[in-house]
């Protein structure tokens, strides 16, 4: 699968204090976790990242024996929350579910980004791959992808595209689509594709490039149109939705990913404990069923290690930087 950082007065006191801090830290690490963990989600509640984080952390909390509190911190395509997570104390009690946007594509798009996906975070665990779909409001005047392409090209200045902020998956995916189609529609940013999807269903915006987990219930409910899934194969959760290749736009291939990160300097033992809890969750039949029903791609065991996630982030930053720098 291609997925696709005092001193103390008095030497004696300083030594005692340091020993106390050392033994306290060691105890905290052994006992981790002894209190609630905060999982920051960098987008609005109800969107794809929020849904994936809630499904997986629900099971992880049982394994870790502590509540995992989801905190939705929105703004600036997920970079506000990511900057906050990067500055958090690296003790395992503040984690973030980031994605292809916050932890790769944001790098070339935000010249003054307050964090770096590789330097400011410890990779913890890849949770899910999320194929991208081309979606439109249900009364959009195009019955298939060919008609959609013709319509948006002919009405470029009139159509608008919803997304979750600059650097979000929905923004970057549609930028890719729009560069292929050579169009510049009106851009309508939201704090996540949860609220963007509500606007699409209400017919307030025209189209969107969104992660599959946000779209399956709406497509199956007939409240929006799906023109194509941007992966080589159809998705089992949406057997009637053609691939972009089948629908005549093979150049548009896009799949995002969502993953857990910890602030740089979080102890290795804690990373390993959180990673093991995530891996256990992904092996749980109920968790798997819920993720698969929403069209997610569950990472193979070899792709679930912190090291594999670190490699993925590195390759994704390298992949998106030349693609998005010119657009920036
Ligand atoms: C969300 O949860 O709202 C999304 O992951 C936003 C996006 O990146 O498009």
Coordinates of N, CA and C in Angstrom, one line a residue, residues 85-270:
X85 N -0.1 21.1 20.0 CA 0.3 19.8 20.4 C 1.8 19.7 20.4
X86 N 2.5 20.3 19.4 CA 4.0 20.3 19.4 C 4.6 21.0 20.6
X87 N 3.8 22.0 21.2 CA 4.3 22.7 22.4 C 4.0 22.1 23.7
X88 N 3.1 21.0 23.7 CA 2.7 20.4 24.9 C 3.8 19.7 25.6
X89 N 3.6 19.4 26.9 CA 4.6 18.7 27.7 C 4.7 17.3 27.1
X90 N 5.9 16.8 26.8 CA 6.1 15.5 26.2 C 6.0 14.4 27.2
X91 N 4.8 14.2 27.8 CA 4.7 13.2 28.9 C 3.7 12.1 28.6
X92 N 3.2 12.1 27.3 CA 2.2 11.1 26.9 C 0.8 11.5 27.3
X93 N 0.6 12.6 27.9 CA -0.8 13.0 28.3 C -1.5 13.9 27.3
X94 N -0.7 14.4 26.3 CA -1.2 15.2 25.2 C -0.7 14.5 23.9
X95 N -1.7 14.0 23.1 CA -1.4 13.4 21.8 C -2.2 14.1 20.8
X96 N -1.9 13.9 19.5 CA -2.7 14.5 18.5 C -2.9 13.5 17.4
X97 N -4.1 13.5 16.8 CA -4.4 12.7 15.6 C -4.2 13.6 14.4
X98 N -3.1 13.5 13.8 CA -2.8 14.4 12.6 C -3.1 13.6 11.3
X99 N -2.8 14.2 10.2 CA -3.0 13.5 8.9 C -2.1 14.1 7.8
X100 N -2.3 13.6 6.7 CA -1.5 13.9 5.5 C -1.4 15.5 5.3
X101 N -2.4 16.2 5.7 CA -2.4 17.7 5.6 C -1.5 18.3 6.7
X102 N -1.9 18.1 8.0 CA -1.2 18.7 9.1 C 0.2 18.3 9.2
X103 N 0.5 17.0 8.8 CA 1.8 16.5 9.0 C 2.6 16.2 7.8
X104 N 2.2 16.9 6.7 CA 3.0 16.8 5.4 C 2.7 18.0 4.5
X105 N 1.5 18.0 4.0 CA 1.2 19.1 3.0 C 1.3 20.5 3.6
X106 N 1.1 20.7 4.9 CA 1.2 22.0 5.5 C 2.6 22.6 5.3
X107 N 3.6 21.8 5.2 CA 5.0 22.3 5.2 C 5.2 23.3 4.1
X108 N 4.9 22.9 2.8 CA 5.2 23.9 1.8 C 4.1 25.0 1.7
X109 N 2.9 24.8 2.3 CA 1.9 25.8 2.2 C 1.9 26.9 3.3
X110 N 2.6 26.6 4.4 CA 2.7 27.6 5.5 C 4.2 27.9 5.7
X111 N 4.7 29.0 5.1 CA 6.1 29.4 5.2 C 6.6 29.6 6.7
X112 N 5.6 30.1 7.5 CA 6.0 30.3 8.9 C 5.3 29.3 9.9
X113 N 5.2 28.1 9.4 CA 4.6 27.0 10.2 C 5.3 26.9 11.5
X114 N 4.5 26.9 12.6 CA 5.1 26.9 14.0 C 5.6 25.6 14.5
X115 N 5.6 24.6 13.6 CA 6.2 23.3 13.9 C 6.6 22.6 12.7
X116 N 7.4 21.5 12.8 CA 7.7 20.7 11.7 C 7.3 19.3 12.0
X117 N 6.6 18.6 11.1 CA 6.1 17.3 11.3 C 7.2 16.3 11.8
X118 N 8.4 16.4 11.3 CA 9.4 15.5 11.7 C 10.2 15.9 12.9
X119 N 10.5 17.2 13.0 CA 11.3 17.7 14.1 C 10.5 18.0 15.4
X120 N 9.3 18.2 15.3 CA 8.5 18.6 16.5 C 7.7 17.5 17.1
X121 N 7.6 16.4 16.4 CA 6.8 15.2 16.8 C 7.5 13.9 16.9
X122 N 7.0 13.0 17.7 CA 7.4 11.6 17.7 C 6.2 10.9 16.9
X123 N 6.5 10.1 15.9 CA 5.5 9.4 15.3 C 5.0 8.2 16.2
X124 N 3.8 8.0 16.3 CA 3.3 6.9 17.2 C 2.6 5.8 16.5
X125 N 1.6 6.1 15.7 CA 0.8 5.0 15.1 C 0.0 5.5 13.9
X126 N 0.1 4.8 12.8 CA -0.8 5.0 11.7 C -2.1 4.4 12.0
X127 N -3.2 5.1 11.7 CA -4.5 4.5 12.1 C -5.3 4.1 10.9
X128 N -5.4 4.8 9.8 CA -6.2 4.5 8.7 C -5.8 5.3 7.4
X129 N -5.9 4.6 6.3 CA -5.8 5.2 5.0 C -7.3 5.7 4.6
X130 N -7.3 6.8 3.9 CA -8.7 7.3 3.6 C -8.7 7.8 2.1
X131 N -9.2 6.9 1.3 CA -9.4 7.3 -0.1 C -10.2 8.6 -0.3
X132 N -9.8 9.3 -1.3 CA -10.5 10.6 -1.6 C -11.6 10.4 -2.7
X133 N -12.7 11.1 -2.5 CA -13.8 11.1 -3.4 C -14.1 12.5 -4.0
X134 N -14.5 12.5 -5.2 CA -15.0 13.8 -5.8 C -16.5 13.8 -5.5
X135 N -17.0 14.8 -4.8 CA -18.4 14.8 -4.3 C -19.1 16.1 -4.8
X136 N -20.4 16.1 -4.9 CA -21.1 17.3 -5.2 C -22.5 17.3 -4.5
X137 N -23.1 18.5 -4.4 CA -24.4 18.6 -3.8 C -25.3 17.7 -4.7
X138 N -26.4 17.3 -4.1 CA -27.2 16.3 -4.9 C -27.9 16.8 -6.1
X139 N -28.1 18.1 -6.2 CA -28.7 18.7 -7.4 C -27.7 19.4 -8.3
X140 N -26.4 19.0 -8.1 CA -25.4 19.6 -9.0 C -25.7 19.1 -10.4
X141 N -25.7 20.1 -11.4 CA -26.1 19.7 -12.8 C -25.1 18.9 -13.5
X142 N -24.7 17.7 -13.0 CA -23.8 16.8 -13.8 C -24.1 15.4 -13.2
X143 N -24.3 14.5 -14.2 CA -24.7 13.1 -13.7 C -23.5 12.2 -13.5
X144 N -22.4 12.5 -14.2 CA -21.2 11.7 -14.0 C -19.9 12.6 -14.0
X145 N -18.8 11.9 -13.9 CA -17.5 12.7 -13.8 C -17.3 13.5 -15.1
X146 N -17.6 12.9 -16.2 CA -17.3 13.6 -17.5 C -18.2 14.9 -17.6
X147 N -19.4 14.8 -17.2 CA -20.3 16.0 -17.2 C -19.8 17.0 -16.1
X148 N -19.3 16.5 -14.9 CA -18.8 17.3 -13.9 C -17.6 18.2 -14.4
X149 N -16.7 17.5 -15.1 CA -15.6 18.2 -15.6 C -16.0 19.2 -16.6
X150 N -16.9 18.9 -17.5 CA -17.3 19.8 -18.5 C -18.0 21.0 -17.9
X151 N -18.8 20.7 -16.9 CA -19.6 21.8 -16.2 C -18.7 22.8 -15.4
X152 N -17.7 22.2 -14.7 CA -16.9 23.1 -13.9 C -15.9 23.9 -14.8
X153 N -15.5 23.3 -15.9 CA -14.7 24.1 -16.8 C -15.5 25.2 -17.5
X154 N -16.7 25.0 -17.8 CA -17.5 26.0 -18.4 C -18.0 27.1 -17.5
X155 N -18.1 26.7 -16.2 CA -18.7 27.6 -15.2 C -17.7 27.9 -14.0
X156 N -16.4 27.9 -14.4 CA -15.3 28.1 -13.4 C -15.5 29.2 -12.4
X157 N -16.0 30.4 -12.9 CA -16.1 31.5 -12.0 C -17.3 31.4 -11.1
X158 N -18.3 30.5 -11.4 CA -19.5 30.4 -10.7 C -19.5 29.3 -9.6
X159 N -18.7 28.3 -9.9 CA -18.8 27.1 -9.0 C -17.8 27.4 -7.8
X160 N -18.2 26.7 -6.7 CA -17.4 26.8 -5.5 C -17.1 25.5 -4.9
X161 N -15.9 25.4 -4.3 CA -15.4 24.1 -3.7 C -15.2 24.3 -2.2
X162 N -15.9 23.5 -1.4 CA -15.7 23.5 0.1 C -14.5 22.8 0.5
X163 N -13.8 23.2 1.6 CA -12.7 22.5 2.1 C -12.5 22.8 3.6
X164 N -11.5 22.2 4.2 CA -11.3 22.4 5.7 C -10.1 23.3 6.0
X165 N -9.8 24.2 5.1 CA -8.8 25.2 5.4 C -7.5 24.8 4.6
X166 N -6.7 25.9 4.4 CA -5.4 25.7 3.6 C -4.6 24.6 4.2
X167 N -4.2 23.6 3.4 CA -3.3 22.6 3.9 C -4.1 21.4 4.4
X168 N -5.4 21.5 4.5 CA -6.2 20.3 4.9 C -6.2 19.3 3.7
X169 N -6.6 18.1 4.0 CA -6.7 17.1 3.0 C -7.6 17.5 1.9
X170 N -8.8 17.9 2.3 CA -9.8 18.3 1.3 C -9.3 19.5 0.4
X171 N -8.6 20.4 1.0 CA -8.0 21.5 0.2 C -6.9 21.1 -0.8
X172 N -6.0 20.3 -0.2 CA -4.9 19.8 -1.1 C -5.4 18.9 -2.2
X173 N -6.3 18.0 -1.9 CA -6.8 17.1 -2.9 C -7.5 17.8 -4.0
X174 N -8.4 18.8 -3.6 CA -9.1 19.6 -4.7 C -8.1 20.5 -5.5
X175 N -7.0 20.9 -4.8 CA -6.0 21.7 -5.5 C -5.4 20.8 -6.6
X176 N -5.2 19.6 -6.3 CA -4.6 18.6 -7.2 C -5.6 18.4 -8.4
X177 N -6.8 18.2 -8.1 CA -7.9 18.0 -9.1 C -8.0 19.3 -10.0
X178 N -8.0 20.4 -9.3 CA -8.2 21.7 -10.1 C -7.0 22.0 -10.9
X179 N -5.8 21.6 -10.5 CA -4.6 21.8 -11.4 C -4.7 20.9 -12.6
X180 N -5.2 19.7 -12.4 CA -5.4 18.8 -13.5 C -6.4 19.4 -14.5
X181 N -7.5 19.9 -14.0 CA -8.6 20.4 -14.8 C -8.3 21.9 -15.3
X182 N -7.2 22.5 -14.7 CA -6.9 23.9 -15.0 C -8.0 24.8 -14.7
X183 N -8.6 24.7 -13.6 CA -9.7 25.6 -13.1 C -9.3 26.3 -11.8
X184 N -9.9 27.4 -11.5 CA -9.8 28.1 -10.2 C -11.1 28.5 -9.7
X185 N -11.9 27.6 -9.1 CA -13.2 27.9 -8.6 C -13.1 28.7 -7.3
X186 N -14.2 29.2 -6.9 CA -14.3 30.0 -5.6 C -14.0 28.9 -4.5
X187 N -13.2 29.3 -3.5 CA -12.8 28.4 -2.4 C -13.6 28.8 -1.2
X188 N -14.2 27.8 -0.5 CA -15.0 28.1 0.7 C -14.5 27.2 1.8
X189 N -13.7 27.9 2.7 CA -13.1 27.2 3.9 C -14.0 27.0 5.1
X190 N -13.9 25.8 5.7 CA -14.7 25.5 6.9 C -13.6 25.0 7.9
X191 N -14.1 24.8 9.2 CA -13.2 24.3 10.2 C -13.0 22.8 10.2
X192 N -13.5 22.2 9.2 CA -13.4 20.7 9.1 C -14.4 20.3 8.0
X193 N -14.2 19.1 7.5 CA -15.2 18.7 6.5 C -16.5 18.1 7.1
X194 N -16.5 18.1 8.5 CA -17.8 17.8 9.1 C -18.8 18.9 8.8
X195 N -18.5 20.2 9.1 CA -19.3 21.3 8.8 C -19.4 21.5 7.3
X196 N -18.3 21.2 6.5 CA -18.4 21.4 5.1 C -19.4 20.4 4.5
X197 N -19.4 19.2 5.0 CA -20.3 18.2 4.5 C -21.8 18.6 4.8
X198 N -22.0 19.3 6.0 CA -23.4 19.8 6.2 C -23.8 20.8 5.2
X199 N -22.8 21.6 4.8 CA -23.1 22.7 3.8 C -23.4 22.0 2.4
X200 N -22.7 21.0 2.1 CA -22.9 20.3 0.8 C -24.2 19.6 0.8
X201 N -24.6 19.0 1.9 CA -25.9 18.3 2.0 C -27.0 19.4 1.9
X202 N -26.8 20.5 2.5 CA -27.8 21.6 2.5 C -27.8 22.3 1.1
X203 N -26.9 22.0 0.2 CA -26.9 22.6 -1.1 C -26.3 24.0 -1.1
X204 N -25.5 24.3 0.0 CA -24.9 25.7 0.1 C -23.6 25.8 -0.6
X205 N -23.0 24.7 -0.9 CA -21.7 24.7 -1.7 C -21.9 23.7 -2.8
X206 N -21.0 23.8 -3.8 CA -21.1 22.9 -5.0 C -20.4 21.6 -4.9
X207 N -19.1 21.6 -4.6 CA -18.4 20.3 -4.6 C -17.3 20.3 -3.6
X208 N -16.7 19.1 -3.4 CA -15.7 18.9 -2.4 C -14.9 17.6 -2.7
X209 N -13.7 17.6 -2.3 CA -12.8 16.4 -2.4 C -12.6 15.9 -1.0
X210 N -13.3 14.9 -0.6 CA -13.2 14.6 0.8 C -12.8 13.1 1.1
X211 N -12.4 12.9 2.3 CA -12.0 11.5 2.7 C -13.3 10.7 2.9
X212 N -13.1 9.4 2.4 CA -14.2 8.5 2.3 C -15.1 8.4 3.6
X213 N -14.4 8.4 4.8 CA -15.2 8.1 6.0 C -16.2 9.2 6.3
X214 N -16.0 10.3 5.7 CA -17.0 11.4 5.9 C -18.2 11.3 4.9
X215 N -18.0 10.5 3.9 CA -18.9 10.6 2.8 C -19.8 9.3 2.7
X216 N -19.4 8.2 3.1 CA -20.2 7.0 2.9 C -21.6 7.1 3.4
X217 N -21.9 7.5 4.6 CA -23.3 7.6 5.1 C -24.1 8.5 4.2
X218 N -23.5 9.6 3.7 CA -24.3 10.6 2.9 C -24.5 10.1 1.5
X219 N -23.5 9.4 1.0 CA -23.7 8.8 -0.4 C -24.8 7.8 -0.3
X220 N -24.7 6.9 0.6 CA -25.7 5.8 0.8 C -27.0 6.3 1.1
X221 N -27.1 7.5 1.8 CA -28.4 8.1 2.1 C -29.0 8.9 1.0
X222 N -28.2 9.1 -0.1 CA -28.7 9.8 -1.3 C -28.7 11.3 -1.1
X223 N -28.0 11.8 -0.1 CA -28.0 13.3 0.2 C -26.9 14.1 -0.6
X224 N -26.0 13.4 -1.2 CA -25.0 14.0 -2.0 C -24.7 13.1 -3.2
X225 N -23.9 13.6 -4.2 CA -23.5 12.8 -5.3 C -22.0 12.5 -5.2
X226 N -21.6 11.3 -5.6 CA -20.2 10.9 -5.6 C -19.9 10.6 -7.1
X227 N -18.9 11.3 -7.6 CA -18.6 11.0 -9.0 C -17.5 10.0 -9.2
X228 N -16.6 9.9 -8.3 CA -15.5 8.9 -8.4 C -14.6 8.8 -7.2
X229 N -14.0 7.7 -7.0 CA -13.1 7.5 -5.9 C -11.7 7.5 -6.5
X230 N -10.7 8.3 -6.0 CA -9.4 8.5 -6.6 C -8.4 7.5 -6.2
X231 N -8.8 6.2 -6.3 CA -7.8 5.1 -6.0 C -7.9 4.1 -7.1
X232 N -6.9 3.3 -7.3 CA -6.9 2.3 -8.4 C -8.1 1.4 -8.5
X233 N -8.6 1.0 -7.3 CA -9.7 0.0 -7.2 C -10.9 0.7 -6.6
X234 N -12.1 0.2 -6.9 CA -13.3 0.7 -6.2 C -13.2 0.3 -4.7
X235 N -13.9 1.1 -3.9 CA -13.9 0.8 -2.5 C -15.1 -0.1 -2.1
X236 N -14.8 -1.2 -1.4 CA -15.9 -2.1 -1.0 C -17.1 -1.5 -0.3
X237 N -16.9 -0.3 0.3 CA -18.0 0.3 1.0 C -18.9 1.1 0.0
X238 N -18.4 1.3 -1.2 CA -19.2 2.1 -2.2 C -19.0 1.4 -3.5
X239 N -19.5 0.1 -3.7 CA -19.2 -0.6 -4.9 C -19.7 0.0 -6.2
X240 N -20.7 0.9 -6.1 CA -21.3 1.5 -7.3 C -20.5 2.8 -7.7
X241 N -19.6 3.2 -6.9 CA -18.9 4.5 -7.3 C -17.6 4.1 -8.1
X242 N -17.6 4.6 -9.3 CA -16.4 4.2 -10.2 C -15.1 4.9 -9.7
X243 N -14.0 4.3 -10.1 CA -12.7 4.9 -9.9 C -12.5 6.0 -10.8
X244 N -11.6 6.9 -10.5 CA -11.3 8.0 -11.5 C -10.9 7.5 -12.8
X245 N -10.2 6.4 -12.8 CA -9.7 5.8 -14.1 C -10.9 5.4 -14.9
X246 N -11.8 4.6 -14.2 CA -13.0 4.2 -14.9 C -13.8 5.4 -15.4
X247 N -13.9 6.4 -14.7 CA -14.7 7.6 -15.0 C -14.1 8.6 -15.9
X248 N -12.8 8.3 -16.4 CA -12.2 9.1 -17.4 C -11.2 10.1 -16.9
X249 N -10.7 10.1 -15.6 CA -9.7 11.0 -15.1 C -8.6 10.2 -14.3
X250 N -7.9 9.3 -15.0 CA -7.0 8.5 -14.3 C -5.8 9.3 -13.6
X251 N -5.6 10.5 -14.1 CA -4.5 11.3 -13.5 C -4.8 11.6 -12.0
X252 N -6.1 11.7 -11.7 CA -6.4 12.1 -10.3 C -6.4 10.9 -9.4
X253 N -5.3 10.7 -8.6 CA -5.2 9.6 -7.7 C -4.9 10.3 -6.3
X254 N -5.7 10.0 -5.3 CA -5.5 10.6 -4.0 C -6.0 9.7 -2.9
X255 N -5.1 9.4 -1.9 CA -5.5 8.8 -0.7 C -4.8 9.4 0.5
X256 N -5.5 9.8 1.5 CA -4.9 10.4 2.7 C -4.7 9.4 3.8
X257 N -4.2 9.8 4.9 CA -4.0 8.9 6.0 C -4.1 9.7 7.3
X258 N -4.5 9.0 8.4 CA -4.6 9.7 9.7 C -3.8 8.9 10.7
X259 N -3.1 9.6 11.6 CA -2.1 8.9 12.5 C -2.0 9.6 13.8
X260 N -1.5 8.9 14.8 CA -1.3 9.5 16.1 C 0.2 10.0 16.2
X261 N 0.4 11.2 16.8 CA 1.7 11.8 17.0 C 1.8 12.3 18.5
X262 N 3.0 12.3 19.0 CA 3.2 12.9 20.4 C 4.3 14.0 20.2
X263 N 4.3 14.9 21.2 CA 5.3 16.0 21.1 C 6.7 15.4 21.2
X264 N 7.6 16.0 20.5 CA 9.0 15.5 20.4 C 9.6 15.4 21.9
X265 N 10.3 14.3 22.1 CA 10.8 14.1 23.4 C 10.0 13.3 24.4
X266 N 8.8 12.8 23.9 CA 8.0 11.9 24.6 C 8.8 10.6 24.8
X267 N 8.9 10.1 26.1 CA 9.7 8.9 26.3 C 9.3 7.7 25.4
X268 N 10.3 7.0 25.0 CA 10.1 5.8 24.0 C 9.1 4.8 24.6
X269 N 9.2 4.6 26.0 CA 8.4 3.6 26.6 C 6.9 4.0 26.5
X270 N 6.7 5.3 26.5 CA 5.3 5.7 26.4 C 4.8 5.6 24.9

